[in-house]
Tab-separated table of C-alpha atoms and ligand atoms in Angstrom:
chain	number	residue	atom	x	y	z
A	1	MET	CA	-10.548	-22.238	34.854
A	2	PRO	CA	-7.357	-20.497	33.690
A	3	LYS	CA	-7.590	-16.701	33.460
A	4	THR	CA	-7.890	-15.327	30.013
A	5	VAL	CA	-5.649	-12.446	28.746
A	6	TYR	CA	-6.151	-10.089	25.924
A	7	LEU	CA	-2.889	-8.270	24.854
A	8	TYR	CA	-3.161	-5.228	22.586
A	9	THR	CA	0.036	-3.989	21.073
A	10	VAL	CA	0.853	-0.688	19.325
A	11	GLY	CA	4.153	0.800	18.320
A	12	CYS	CA	7.559	-0.439	17.164
A	13	GLN	CA	9.152	-3.843	16.989
A	14	MET	CA	10.487	-3.474	20.564
A	15	ASN	CA	6.781	-3.557	21.681
A	16	VAL	CA	6.003	-6.454	19.427
A	17	LEU	CA	8.857	-8.295	21.055
A	18	ASP	CA	7.910	-7.269	24.586
A	19	SER	CA	4.348	-8.422	23.941
A	20	GLU	CA	5.622	-11.777	22.690
A	21	LEU	CA	7.683	-12.247	25.858
A	22	VAL	CA	4.733	-11.131	28.085
A	23	ALA	CA	2.496	-13.657	26.305
A	24	SER	CA	5.087	-16.348	26.668
A	25	GLU	CA	5.443	-15.736	30.335
A	26	LEU	CA	1.764	-15.580	31.012
A	27	LEU	CA	1.093	-18.768	29.065
A	28	ALA	CA	3.700	-20.518	31.246
A	29	ALA	CA	1.995	-19.246	34.306
A	30	GLY	CA	-1.238	-20.867	33.210
A	31	TYR	CA	-3.096	-17.919	31.576
A	32	ARG	CA	-4.860	-18.419	28.256
A	33	LEU	CA	-4.583	-15.844	25.444
A	34	VAL	CA	-7.858	-14.700	23.795
A	35	ASP	CA	-8.418	-12.674	20.642
A	36	THR	CA	-11.056	-10.189	21.934
A	37	PRO	CA	-11.164	-7.970	24.980
A	38	ARG	CA	-14.710	-9.141	25.517
A	39	ALA	CA	-13.578	-12.709	26.349
A	40	ALA	CA	-10.724	-11.569	28.644
A	41	ASP	CA	-10.307	-11.473	32.396
A	42	VAL	CA	-7.065	-9.477	32.053
A	43	ILE	CA	-6.698	-6.701	29.370
A	44	LEU	CA	-3.179	-5.435	28.754
A	45	LEU	CA	-2.342	-2.574	26.467
A	46	ASN	CA	1.268	-2.415	25.367
A	47	THR	CA	1.646	1.218	24.488
A	48	CYS	CA	3.787	3.680	22.514
A	49	SER	CA	4.729	7.371	23.122
A	50	VAL	CA	6.596	8.175	19.939
A	51	ARG	CA	3.689	10.293	18.581
A	52	GLN	CA	0.616	11.856	20.231
A	53	HIS	CA	-1.738	9.949	17.882
A	54	ALA	CA	-0.598	6.589	19.424
A	55	GLU	CA	-1.337	7.926	22.947
A	56	ASP	CA	-4.604	9.249	22.048
A	57	LYS	CA	-5.634	5.887	20.770
A	58	VAL	CA	-4.748	4.305	24.131
A	59	TYR	CA	-6.739	6.889	26.152
A	60	SER	CA	-9.818	6.289	24.023
A	61	ALA	CA	-9.388	2.427	24.389
A	62	LEU	CA	-9.071	3.019	28.130
A	63	GLY	CA	-12.321	5.096	28.025
A	64	ARG	CA	-14.117	2.141	26.378
A	65	LEU	CA	-12.651	-0.334	28.818
A	66	LYS	CA	-14.169	1.605	31.774
A	67	HIS	CA	-17.583	0.362	30.652
A	68	ALA	CA	-16.334	-3.148	30.054
A	69	LYS	CA	-15.056	-3.227	33.588
A	70	GLN	CA	-18.411	-2.025	34.952
A	71	ARG	CA	-20.102	-4.975	33.163
A	72	ARG	CA	-17.693	-7.559	34.447
A	73	ARG	CA	-14.737	-7.583	37.021
A	74	ARG	CA	-11.568	-7.560	34.939
A	75	ILE	CA	-7.974	-6.406	35.415
A	76	ILE	CA	-6.820	-3.684	33.160
A	77	GLY	CA	-3.108	-2.926	32.721
A	78	VAL	CA	-1.060	-0.405	30.813
A	79	LEU	CA	2.496	-1.582	29.755
A	80	GLY	CA	5.189	-0.042	27.583
A	81	CYS	CA	6.394	3.471	26.939
A	82	MET	CA	3.329	5.385	27.988
A	83	ALA	CA	3.374	3.546	31.273
A	84	GLN	CA	6.996	4.755	31.873
A	85	LYS	CA	6.289	8.271	30.808
A	86	ASP	CA	2.789	9.022	32.070
A	87	HIS	CA	2.087	6.604	34.983
A	88	GLN	CA	0.558	9.281	37.248
A	89	GLN	CA	-1.456	10.851	34.403
A	90	ILE	CA	-2.797	7.362	33.424
A	91	LEU	CA	-4.166	6.668	36.865
A	92	ARG	CA	-5.711	10.178	37.099
A	93	ARG	CA	-7.346	10.085	33.748
A	94	ALA	CA	-8.260	6.339	33.964
A	95	PRO	CA	-8.703	5.424	37.596
A	96	HIS	CA	-10.090	2.011	36.605
A	97	VAL	CA	-6.515	1.005	35.531
A	98	ASP	CA	-5.136	-1.626	37.964
A	99	LEU	CA	-1.521	-1.834	36.914
A	100	VAL	CA	1.057	0.360	35.117
A	101	VAL	CA	4.257	-1.373	34.120
A	102	GLY	CA	7.086	0.284	32.210
A	103	PRO	CA	9.151	-1.522	29.454
A	104	GLY	CA	12.077	-1.855	31.973
A	105	GLN	CA	10.000	-3.509	34.610
A	106	LEU	CA	8.094	-6.330	32.681
A	107	GLY	CA	9.634	-8.886	34.973
A	108	LYS	CA	7.300	-7.596	37.645
A	109	LEU	CA	4.191	-8.014	35.626
A	110	HIS	CA	3.180	-11.468	36.828
A	111	GLU	CA	3.678	-10.458	40.447
A	112	ALA	CA	1.697	-7.225	39.854
A	113	LEU	CA	-1.142	-9.295	38.407
A	114	GLU	CA	-1.283	-11.397	41.535
A	115	THR	CA	-1.166	-8.400	43.792
A	116	VAL	CA	-4.188	-6.889	41.921
A	117	GLN	CA	-6.056	-10.193	42.070
A	118	ASN	CA	-5.511	-10.212	45.838
A	119	GLY	CA	-6.969	-6.698	46.097
A	120	GLY	CA	-3.626	-4.875	46.415
A	121	GLY	CA	-3.888	-2.716	43.367
A	122	PRO	CA	-3.295	-0.397	41.673
A	123	VAL	CA	0.321	-1.448	41.133
A	124	VAL	CA	2.841	0.919	39.498
A	125	ALA	CA	6.209	-0.500	38.435
A	126	ILE	CA	8.490	1.860	36.436
A	127	SER	CA	12.152	2.553	35.910
A	128	ALA	CA	14.087	5.507	37.057
A	129	GLN	CA	13.727	8.791	35.169
A	130	ARG	CA	16.755	9.694	33.113
A	131	ALA	CA	17.721	12.580	35.282
A	132	ALA	CA	17.219	10.643	38.545
A	133	GLY	CA	20.763	9.345	38.940
A	134	SER	CA	23.937	8.482	37.184
A	135	LYS	CA	23.702	6.792	33.798
A	136	ALA	CA	24.699	3.485	35.326
A	137	GLU	CA	22.130	3.718	38.108
A	138	VAL	CA	19.342	4.578	35.603
A	139	ALA	CA	20.502	1.847	33.307
A	140	ARG	CA	20.191	-0.719	36.102
A	141	SER	CA	16.577	0.221	36.657
A	142	PHE	CA	15.741	-0.886	33.110
A	143	VAL	CA	15.882	-4.695	33.886
A	144	PRO	CA	16.266	-7.102	30.928
A	145	PHE	CA	13.072	-9.302	30.690
A	146	ASP	CA	14.329	-12.672	29.519
A	147	VAL	CA	11.789	-15.535	29.462
A	148	PRO	CA	11.714	-18.835	27.493
A	149	ARG	CA	10.188	-17.942	24.151
A	150	ARG	CA	7.132	-19.829	22.803
A	151	GLY	CA	6.591	-20.062	19.028
A	152	GLU	CA	2.830	-20.211	19.233
A	153	VAL	CA	2.607	-16.536	20.368
A	154	ARG	CA	4.679	-15.093	17.488
A	155	PRO	CA	2.750	-13.322	14.675
A	156	VAL	CA	4.782	-15.450	12.224
A	157	ARG	CA	6.269	-18.534	13.759
A	158	CYS	CA	9.313	-18.837	11.486
A	159	GLN	CA	10.489	-15.262	12.086
A	160	ALA	CA	11.679	-13.920	15.326
A	161	LEU	CA	12.795	-10.553	16.741
A	162	VAL	CA	15.928	-10.634	18.873
A	163	ARG	CA	16.880	-7.652	21.060
A	164	ILE	CA	20.537	-6.881	21.004
A	165	MET	CA	20.378	-3.474	22.593
A	166	PHE	CA	18.175	-1.535	24.974
A	167	GLY	CA	17.589	2.223	25.117
A	168	CYS	CA	19.202	5.077	23.216
A	169	ASP	CA	21.792	7.749	24.043
A	170	LYS	CA	21.398	9.940	21.001
A	171	PHE	CA	18.723	12.376	22.282
A	172	CYS	CA	17.488	13.641	18.908
A	173	THR	CA	15.597	16.691	19.996
A	174	TYR	CA	12.159	15.408	18.839
A	175	CYS	CA	12.393	11.883	20.313
A	176	ILE	CA	10.971	10.575	23.543
A	177	VAL	CA	12.662	7.161	23.262
A	178	PRO	CA	15.799	7.933	25.287
A	179	SER	CA	13.511	9.008	28.194
A	180	VAL	CA	11.197	6.092	28.129
A	181	ARG	CA	13.548	3.280	27.109
A	182	GLY	CA	16.520	4.410	29.177
A	183	PRO	CA	20.265	4.446	28.422
A	184	GLU	CA	21.797	2.536	25.627
A	185	GLN	CA	22.968	-0.899	26.808
A	186	SER	CA	24.229	-3.740	24.624
A	187	ARG	CA	23.243	-7.213	25.487
A	188	PRO	CA	26.131	-9.666	26.168
A	189	VAL	CA	26.909	-11.561	22.894
A	190	ALA	CA	26.767	-14.969	24.666
A	191	GLN	CA	23.104	-14.335	25.551
A	192	ILE	CA	22.215	-13.347	22.048
A	193	GLU	CA	23.943	-16.442	20.657
A	194	GLN	CA	22.106	-18.667	22.977
A	195	GLU	CA	18.827	-17.104	22.212
A	196	VAL	CA	19.341	-17.384	18.444
A	197	ARG	CA	20.358	-21.007	18.741
A	198	ARG	CA	17.289	-21.863	20.730
A	199	LEU	CA	15.011	-19.989	18.288
A	200	ALA	CA	16.604	-21.833	15.378
A	201	ASP	CA	15.936	-25.136	17.180
A	202	GLN	CA	12.278	-24.094	17.469
A	203	GLY	CA	12.246	-23.782	13.683
A	204	VAL	CA	12.941	-20.146	13.310
A	205	VAL	CA	14.526	-19.407	9.950
A	206	GLU	CA	14.834	-15.634	10.131
A	207	VAL	CA	15.974	-13.429	13.015
A	208	THR	CA	15.777	-9.675	12.991
A	209	LEU	CA	18.228	-8.140	15.412
A	210	ILE	CA	16.648	-5.009	16.938
A	211	GLY	CA	18.004	-2.002	18.627
A	212	GLN	CA	17.104	1.731	18.553
A	213	THR	CA	20.541	2.360	17.029
A	214	VAL	CA	21.302	-1.281	16.162
A	215	ASN	CA	24.660	-0.573	14.430
A	216	SER	CA	26.050	1.081	17.472
A	217	TYR	CA	25.945	-2.257	19.242
A	218	HIS	CA	29.115	-2.704	21.308
A	219	ASP	CA	29.441	-5.444	23.888
A	220	ARG	CA	32.415	-5.117	26.180
A	221	SER	CA	30.965	-7.252	29.047
A	222	SER	CA	33.416	-10.048	28.724
A	223	GLY	CA	36.532	-7.875	28.515
A	224	GLY	CA	36.637	-7.921	24.653
A	225	SER	CA	34.915	-5.815	22.158
A	226	VAL	CA	32.096	-7.173	19.938
A	227	ARG	CA	30.510	-4.890	17.391
A	228	LEU	CA	27.554	-5.567	15.138
A	229	ALA	CA	29.711	-6.896	12.339
A	230	ASP	CA	31.410	-9.342	14.695
A	231	LEU	CA	27.982	-10.426	16.022
A	232	LEU	CA	26.734	-11.147	12.491
A	233	TYR	CA	29.727	-13.457	11.899
A	234	ARG	CA	29.113	-15.196	15.237
A	235	LEU	CA	25.458	-15.841	14.471
A	236	HIS	CA	25.859	-16.730	10.873
A	237	ASP	CA	26.577	-20.416	11.134
A	238	THR	CA	23.761	-21.115	13.504
A	239	SER	CA	22.313	-24.223	12.131
A	240	GLY	CA	18.713	-24.001	10.759
A	241	LEU	CA	19.000	-20.203	10.509
A	242	ARG	CA	18.539	-19.031	6.855
A	243	ARG	CA	18.299	-15.154	7.095
A	244	ILE	CA	19.559	-12.415	9.487
A	245	LYS	CA	18.259	-8.835	9.371
A	246	PHE	CA	19.002	-5.855	11.655
A	247	VAL	CA	17.090	-2.627	12.311
A	248	THR	CA	17.262	0.350	12.918
A	249	ASN	CA	20.554	1.811	11.869
A	250	HIS	CA	21.974	5.244	12.752
A	251	PRO	CA	23.777	6.878	9.704
A	252	ASN	CA	26.848	7.687	11.951
A	253	HIS	CA	27.565	4.085	12.713
A	254	MET	CA	27.481	2.597	9.272
A	255	ASP	CA	31.058	1.407	9.533
A	256	ASP	CA	32.878	-0.344	6.635
A	257	ASP	CA	33.392	-3.521	8.592
A	258	LEU	CA	29.603	-3.790	8.961
A	259	LEU	CA	29.145	-3.281	5.215
A	260	ALA	CA	31.821	-5.917	4.519
A	261	ALA	CA	29.972	-8.310	6.811
A	262	VAL	CA	26.656	-7.789	4.946
A	263	ARG	CA	28.498	-8.196	1.637
A	264	ASP	CA	30.297	-11.412	2.693
A	265	LEU	CA	27.743	-13.270	4.783
A	266	PRO	CA	25.132	-14.956	2.578
A	267	LYS	CA	22.626	-15.323	5.280
A	268	VAL	CA	22.681	-11.496	6.133
A	269	ASN	CA	19.973	-9.756	4.112
A	270	PRO	CA	21.248	-6.883	1.860
A	271	TYR	CA	18.829	-4.554	3.503
A	272	PHE	CA	19.583	-1.246	5.418
A	273	HIS	CA	16.909	0.812	7.272
A	274	VAL	CA	18.872	3.973	7.941
A	275	PRO	CA	16.617	6.880	8.604
A	276	ALA	CA	17.696	10.309	7.301
A	277	GLN	CA	14.735	12.199	9.063
A	278	SER	CA	15.249	15.422	6.854
A	279	GLY	CA	17.114	16.630	3.740
A	280	SER	CA	17.767	20.020	5.149
A	281	ASP	CA	21.068	20.724	6.968
A	282	ARG	CA	19.404	23.376	9.071
A	283	ILE	CA	16.631	21.066	10.234
A	284	LEU	CA	19.127	18.171	10.835
A	285	LYS	CA	21.120	20.422	13.103
A	286	LEU	CA	17.897	21.454	15.061
A	287	MET	CA	17.099	17.757	15.283
A	288	LYS	CA	20.659	17.100	16.603
A	289	ARG	CA	21.022	14.189	14.268
A	290	GLY	CA	24.837	14.566	14.179
A	291	TYR	CA	25.338	14.427	10.326
A	292	SER	CA	24.821	16.717	7.276
A	293	VAL	CA	22.937	15.855	4.198
A	294	GLY	CA	26.285	15.465	2.327
A	295	GLN	CA	27.579	13.102	5.006
A	296	TYR	CA	24.356	11.048	4.770
A	297	CYS	CA	24.721	10.823	0.987
A	298	GLU	CA	28.365	9.769	1.338
A	299	MET	CA	27.220	6.973	3.604
A	300	LEU	CA	24.650	5.922	0.993
A	301	GLN	CA	27.426	5.752	-1.577
A	302	ARG	CA	29.580	3.579	0.713
A	303	ILE	CA	26.608	1.163	1.123
A	304	ARG	CA	26.014	1.036	-2.591
A	305	ALA	CA	29.672	0.549	-3.363
A	306	ALA	CA	30.041	-2.248	-0.885
A	307	VAL	CA	26.623	-4.001	-1.377
A	308	PRO	CA	25.345	-2.925	-4.900
A	309	GLN	CA	22.221	-4.949	-4.664
A	310	ALA	CA	21.179	-3.542	-1.313
A	311	ALA	CA	17.749	-2.113	-0.522
A	312	ILE	CA	17.928	1.082	1.582
A	313	THR	CA	14.983	2.485	3.478
A	314	SER	CA	14.448	5.606	5.475
A	315	ASP	CA	12.220	7.475	7.880
A	316	PHE	CA	11.355	11.222	7.533
A	317	ILE	CA	9.727	13.738	9.734
A	318	VAL	CA	7.878	16.478	7.939
A	319	GLY	CA	6.762	19.775	9.628
A	320	PHE	CA	9.436	19.802	12.317
A	321	CYS	CA	9.659	23.104	14.178
A	322	GLY	CA	10.428	25.928	11.788
A	323	GLU	CA	10.578	23.781	8.700
A	324	THR	CA	10.237	26.117	5.644
A	325	GLU	CA	9.058	25.173	2.245
A	326	GLU	CA	12.693	25.326	1.137
A	327	ASP	CA	13.715	22.904	3.898
A	328	PHE	CA	10.955	20.541	2.775
A	329	GLN	CA	11.985	20.769	-0.904
A	330	GLN	CA	15.511	19.742	0.149
A	331	THR	CA	13.999	16.615	1.710
A	332	VAL	CA	12.103	15.904	-1.531
A	333	GLU	CA	15.347	16.281	-3.339
A	334	LEU	CA	17.092	13.841	-1.039
A	335	VAL	CA	14.335	11.253	-1.521
A	336	ARG	CA	14.624	11.707	-5.352
A	337	ARG	CA	18.510	11.396	-5.208
A	338	ALA	CA	18.608	8.471	-2.765
A	339	ARG	CA	16.074	6.325	-4.449
A	340	PHE	CA	15.059	4.508	-1.131
A	341	LYS	CA	13.212	1.296	-1.550
A	342	ASN	CA	10.597	2.870	0.652
A	343	SER	CA	10.329	5.621	3.325
A	344	PHE	CA	8.185	5.853	6.345
A	345	ILE	CA	6.953	9.504	6.558
A	346	PHE	CA	5.731	11.011	9.867
A	347	LYS	CA	4.167	14.426	10.703
A	348	TYR	CA	6.109	15.991	13.503
A	349	SER	CA	4.365	15.442	16.886
A	350	PRO	CA	5.713	17.436	19.754
A	351	ARG	CA	6.576	15.257	22.747
A	352	PRO	CA	6.535	16.896	26.164
A	353	GLY	CA	9.838	16.032	27.805
A	354	THR	CA	11.960	16.407	24.631
A	355	LYS	CA	14.227	19.277	23.841
A	356	ALA	CA	12.275	20.368	20.739
A	357	ALA	CA	9.015	20.544	22.727
A	358	ALA	CA	10.651	22.645	25.407
A	359	LEU	CA	12.502	25.062	23.084
A	360	TRP	CA	10.572	25.592	19.868
A	361	ALA	CA	6.978	26.076	18.845
A	362	ASP	CA	5.241	23.442	16.842
A	363	ASP	CA	4.666	26.098	14.191
A	364	VAL	CA	3.945	24.253	11.003
A	365	PRO	CA	0.191	24.043	10.578
A	366	GLN	CA	-1.371	20.566	10.537
A	367	SER	CA	-2.653	21.225	6.975
A	368	VAL	CA	0.882	21.917	5.762
A	369	LYS	CA	2.221	18.894	7.486
A	370	LEU	CA	-0.397	16.752	5.890
A	371	ARG	CA	0.370	18.286	2.422
A	372	ARG	CA	4.067	17.756	2.767
A	373	ASN	CA	3.455	14.252	4.008
A	374	ASN	CA	1.383	13.338	0.927
A	375	GLN	CA	3.750	15.109	-1.413
A	376	LEU	CA	6.777	13.234	-0.085
A	377	LEU	CA	4.887	9.949	-0.101
A	378	ALA	CA	3.895	10.519	-3.763
A	379	VAL	CA	7.537	11.125	-4.724
A	380	GLN	CA	8.740	8.067	-2.841
A	381	ASN	CA	5.865	5.824	-4.184
A	382	ALA	CA	6.733	6.805	-7.838
A	383	ILE	CA	10.381	5.664	-7.236
A	384	SER	CA	9.322	2.515	-5.372
A	385	LEU	CA	6.953	1.690	-8.277
A	386	GLU	CA	9.650	2.228	-10.920
A	387	ASP	CA	12.095	0.092	-9.047
A	388	ASN	CA	9.606	-2.708	-8.361
A	389	GLN	CA	8.531	-2.700	-12.018
A	390	ARG	CA	12.103	-3.602	-12.961
A	391	LEU	CA	11.635	-6.820	-11.120
A	392	VAL	CA	8.706	-7.928	-13.275
A	393	GLY	CA	9.735	-11.132	-15.120
A	394	GLN	CA	12.470	-11.917	-12.611
A	395	VAL	CA	12.630	-14.781	-10.122
A	396	VAL	CA	13.013	-13.754	-6.528
A	397	GLU	CA	13.646	-15.789	-3.425
A	398	VAL	CA	10.758	-15.456	-0.967
A	399	LEU	CA	10.555	-16.418	2.695
A	400	VAL	CA	6.868	-17.529	2.903
A	401	GLU	CA	5.327	-15.818	5.989
A	402	GLY	CA	1.841	-17.199	5.753
A	403	PRO	CA	-1.634	-16.129	4.494
A	404	SER	CA	-1.980	-12.566	3.214
A	405	LYS	CA	-4.344	-10.096	4.909
A	406	VAL	CA	-6.920	-10.850	2.132
A	407	ALA	CA	-6.720	-14.537	2.726
A	408	ARG	CA	-6.966	-14.129	6.536
A	409	LYS	CA	-10.022	-11.924	6.083
A	410	SER	CA	-11.865	-14.321	3.825
A	411	SER	CA	-11.196	-17.265	6.122
A	412	PRO	CA	-10.503	-15.924	9.634
A	413	ALA	CA	-10.730	-19.361	11.139
A	414	GLY	CA	-7.754	-20.592	9.110
A	415	ASP	CA	-7.632	-22.907	6.124
A	416	ALA	CA	-6.863	-26.578	5.732
A	417	PRO	CA	-3.015	-26.615	5.147
A	418	THR	CA	-3.202	-27.982	1.633
A	419	GLU	CA	-5.913	-25.482	0.367
A	420	ILE	CA	-4.537	-22.909	-1.986
A	421	VAL	CA	-4.728	-19.378	-0.502
A	422	GLN	CA	-3.081	-16.065	-1.189
A	423	LEU	CA	0.255	-16.105	0.663
A	424	VAL	CA	2.669	-13.316	1.578
A	425	GLY	CA	6.376	-13.367	1.987
A	426	ARG	CA	9.490	-11.264	1.667
A	427	THR	CA	12.552	-11.142	-0.557
A	428	ARG	CA	16.052	-10.832	0.868
A	429	CYS	CA	15.739	-7.140	0.233
A	430	ASP	CA	12.563	-6.961	2.293
A	431	ARG	CA	10.150	-6.580	-0.611
A	432	ILE	CA	6.656	-7.837	0.008
A	433	VAL	CA	5.583	-10.535	-2.398
A	434	VAL	CA	1.927	-11.902	-2.787
A	435	PHE	CA	1.314	-15.207	-4.593
A	436	ASP	CA	-0.971	-18.345	-4.419
A	437	GLY	CA	0.137	-21.476	-2.540
A	438	SER	CA	-0.695	-23.801	0.261
A	439	LEU	CA	-0.465	-22.765	3.902
A	440	GLU	CA	2.026	-25.458	4.764
A	441	LEU	CA	4.665	-23.624	2.710
A	442	ALA	CA	5.033	-21.067	5.610
A	443	GLY	CA	8.692	-20.993	6.671
A	444	GLN	CA	10.021	-22.197	3.390
A	445	ILE	CA	12.256	-20.094	1.051
A	446	LEU	CA	10.915	-20.533	-2.492
A	447	PRO	CA	11.472	-19.001	-5.931
A	448	VAL	CA	8.625	-16.817	-7.089
A	449	VAL	CA	8.378	-15.189	-10.580
A	450	VAL	CA	7.259	-11.518	-10.353
A	451	GLN	CA	4.275	-10.901	-12.719
A	452	ARG	CA	3.000	-7.488	-11.617
A	453	ALA	CA	4.349	-4.676	-9.380
A	454	GLU	CA	2.825	-1.967	-7.250
A	455	ALA	CA	4.803	0.517	-5.168
A	456	VAL	CA	4.791	-1.560	-1.941
A	457	THR	CA	3.848	-5.107	-3.219
A	458	LEU	CA	5.063	-7.427	-5.827
A	459	PHE	CA	2.612	-10.026	-7.199
A	460	GLY	CA	3.829	-13.313	-8.575
A	461	ALA	CA	3.615	-17.071	-8.804
A	462	LEU	CA	5.675	-19.974	-7.424
A	463	THR	CA	7.932	-21.095	-10.319
A	464	ASP	CA	7.452	-24.692	-9.517
A	465	ASN	CA	3.744	-25.472	-9.656
A	466	ARG	CA	4.340	-28.477	-7.463
A	467	TYR	CA	4.373	-25.947	-4.603
A	468	SER	CA	1.097	-24.242	-5.534
A	469	ALA	CA	-0.843	-27.361	-6.309
A	470	PRO	CA	-2.788	-28.783	-3.397
A	471	VAL	CA	-0.535	-31.727	-2.830
A	472	ALA	CA	-0.426	-33.360	0.568
A	473	ALA	CA	3.203	-34.084	0.136
A	474	ALA	CA	4.228	-30.344	-0.590
A	475	HIS	CA	6.128	-30.119	2.727
A	476	SER	CA	8.338	-33.023	1.710
A	477	LEU	CA	9.665	-31.240	-1.375
A	478	CYS	CA	13.259	-30.088	-0.986
A	479	ASP	CA	13.787	-26.395	-0.587
A	480	PRO	CA	15.367	-25.138	-3.819
A	481	SER	CA	17.393	-22.297	-2.433
B	1	5AD	N1	7.180	13.076	15.776
B	1	5AD	C1	7.001	12.509	14.527
B	1	5AD	N2	7.727	11.371	14.278
B	1	5AD	C2	8.708	10.938	15.191
B	1	5AD	N3	9.595	9.958	15.120
B	1	5AD	C3	10.179	9.940	16.285
B	1	5AD	N4	9.834	10.879	17.094
B	1	5AD	C4	8.867	11.529	16.445
B	1	5AD	C5	8.024	12.714	16.722
B	1	5AD	N5	8.110	13.438	17.853
B	1	5AD	C6	9.846	9.077	13.973
B	1	5AD	C7	11.260	9.063	13.457
B	1	5AD	C8	11.745	7.756	13.849
B	1	5AD	C9	10.472	6.913	13.746
B	1	5AD	C10	10.461	5.627	14.494
B	1	5AD	O1	9.513	7.734	14.275
B	1	5AD	O2	11.256	9.293	12.057
B	1	5AD	O3	12.741	7.318	13.073
B	2	SF4	FE1	14.941	8.593	18.904
B	2	SF4	FE2	17.227	9.637	17.691
B	2	SF4	FE3	17.439	7.509	19.517
B	2	SF4	FE4	16.206	7.066	17.089
B	2	SF4	S1	18.387	7.740	17.435
B	2	SF4	S2	15.454	6.396	19.172
B	2	SF4	S3	15.222	8.982	16.659
B	2	SF4	S4	16.740	9.569	19.882
């Protein structure tokens, strides 16, 4: 009987990708993936440290798993950023954990599982702490985890994440990422090209290039100099590939040649996620973001001038140390002026190990953080709704991802491919569109007329009703775009 594995993932796209790679490797090693921890011999939690809330969720899950382990012998493992940051604390608070593997050591996971099965646990595999040696030494201890990728373990088969960089060197004062993901390292361009080609051969039509500061990508490994703009040109003609996205951008690396590449390459989506974090110069300085509000707005103008149809999105932290009502109002003002497609808004969460946590009190009360969060979200949502409403009546090109959450809930076992269900997809500007159609349309890019708009979702209908009718031959219809 093959061993069964349940893999639970929280956090960012780096973690989603790491989980896909772990799942691919364990499948190849003969494990079987299961949907519930109850059915699993091995339970792996891929964790996030970016905010306290994400860590609390993992500790409470570990508490529940203690009982699950008492009922039946199982292996419990903690992967990801918490593993790197808190390995000792995890084993102290949850002694039933058998293995702790950091994001830079995932290549050791399979071996660690075998050691534990043979009674040799617990196993701890983590990379060097950032202060433990030279940058090059620490970087070497974050080992790339490259395994053949398997489409069946991806959340959406036709879409794939592709890592182009590891780590971060920015050290924004609130952020734990540079400590847990190590120094910034760009992956060699040839490796990325090969991976994208293989994914396209597997039927992937959209790749999202990911990096903590993706637009600072700079590969010098083969003696030359390849930046993100060059990489986009090199990936663009990959046969079968229809769309290319990249996240997350840093405002200081939004170079004109990158904007020109997005403007000139039809497969590159006109979409920029470029977090501002705050609209107050005083707070930006305390955050050590390296730009002023004025510089950020200039950058927005350059994007809009080069790519007028671009959708721009942002992240904000409210309630950072010492944030006054006036600072917050400046953030509201920036959101009003910038008219982001959407913003992700977070309440500041002090992270032990960061400069902000060491130097400044977390002095904005939780209730004030919550109020500012809701207020900023309301301003952003009103803008998102207004912009989305302008699309009503227009036809947008949608990459069909699969059944919407509603459709998945009403039929968790999956539908017959030709049955009409509620589908979800995205426009080139990353707008979410919901419409009816058959499941076999997943992976196609189809025209949808927008009939109704909410702040985060457009509702529409396929313009060609051949696609929404339950015809067995739907897959043989040509793709109109
Ligand atoms: N508290 C709250 N939000 C944070 N982020 C990063 N660190 C923290 C923190 N300590 C947010 C930033 C970042 C996003 C991924 O998470 O906005 O862009
Ligand atoms: Fe964290 Fe700043 Fe690096 Fe983003 S750029 S990962 S916020 S340190």
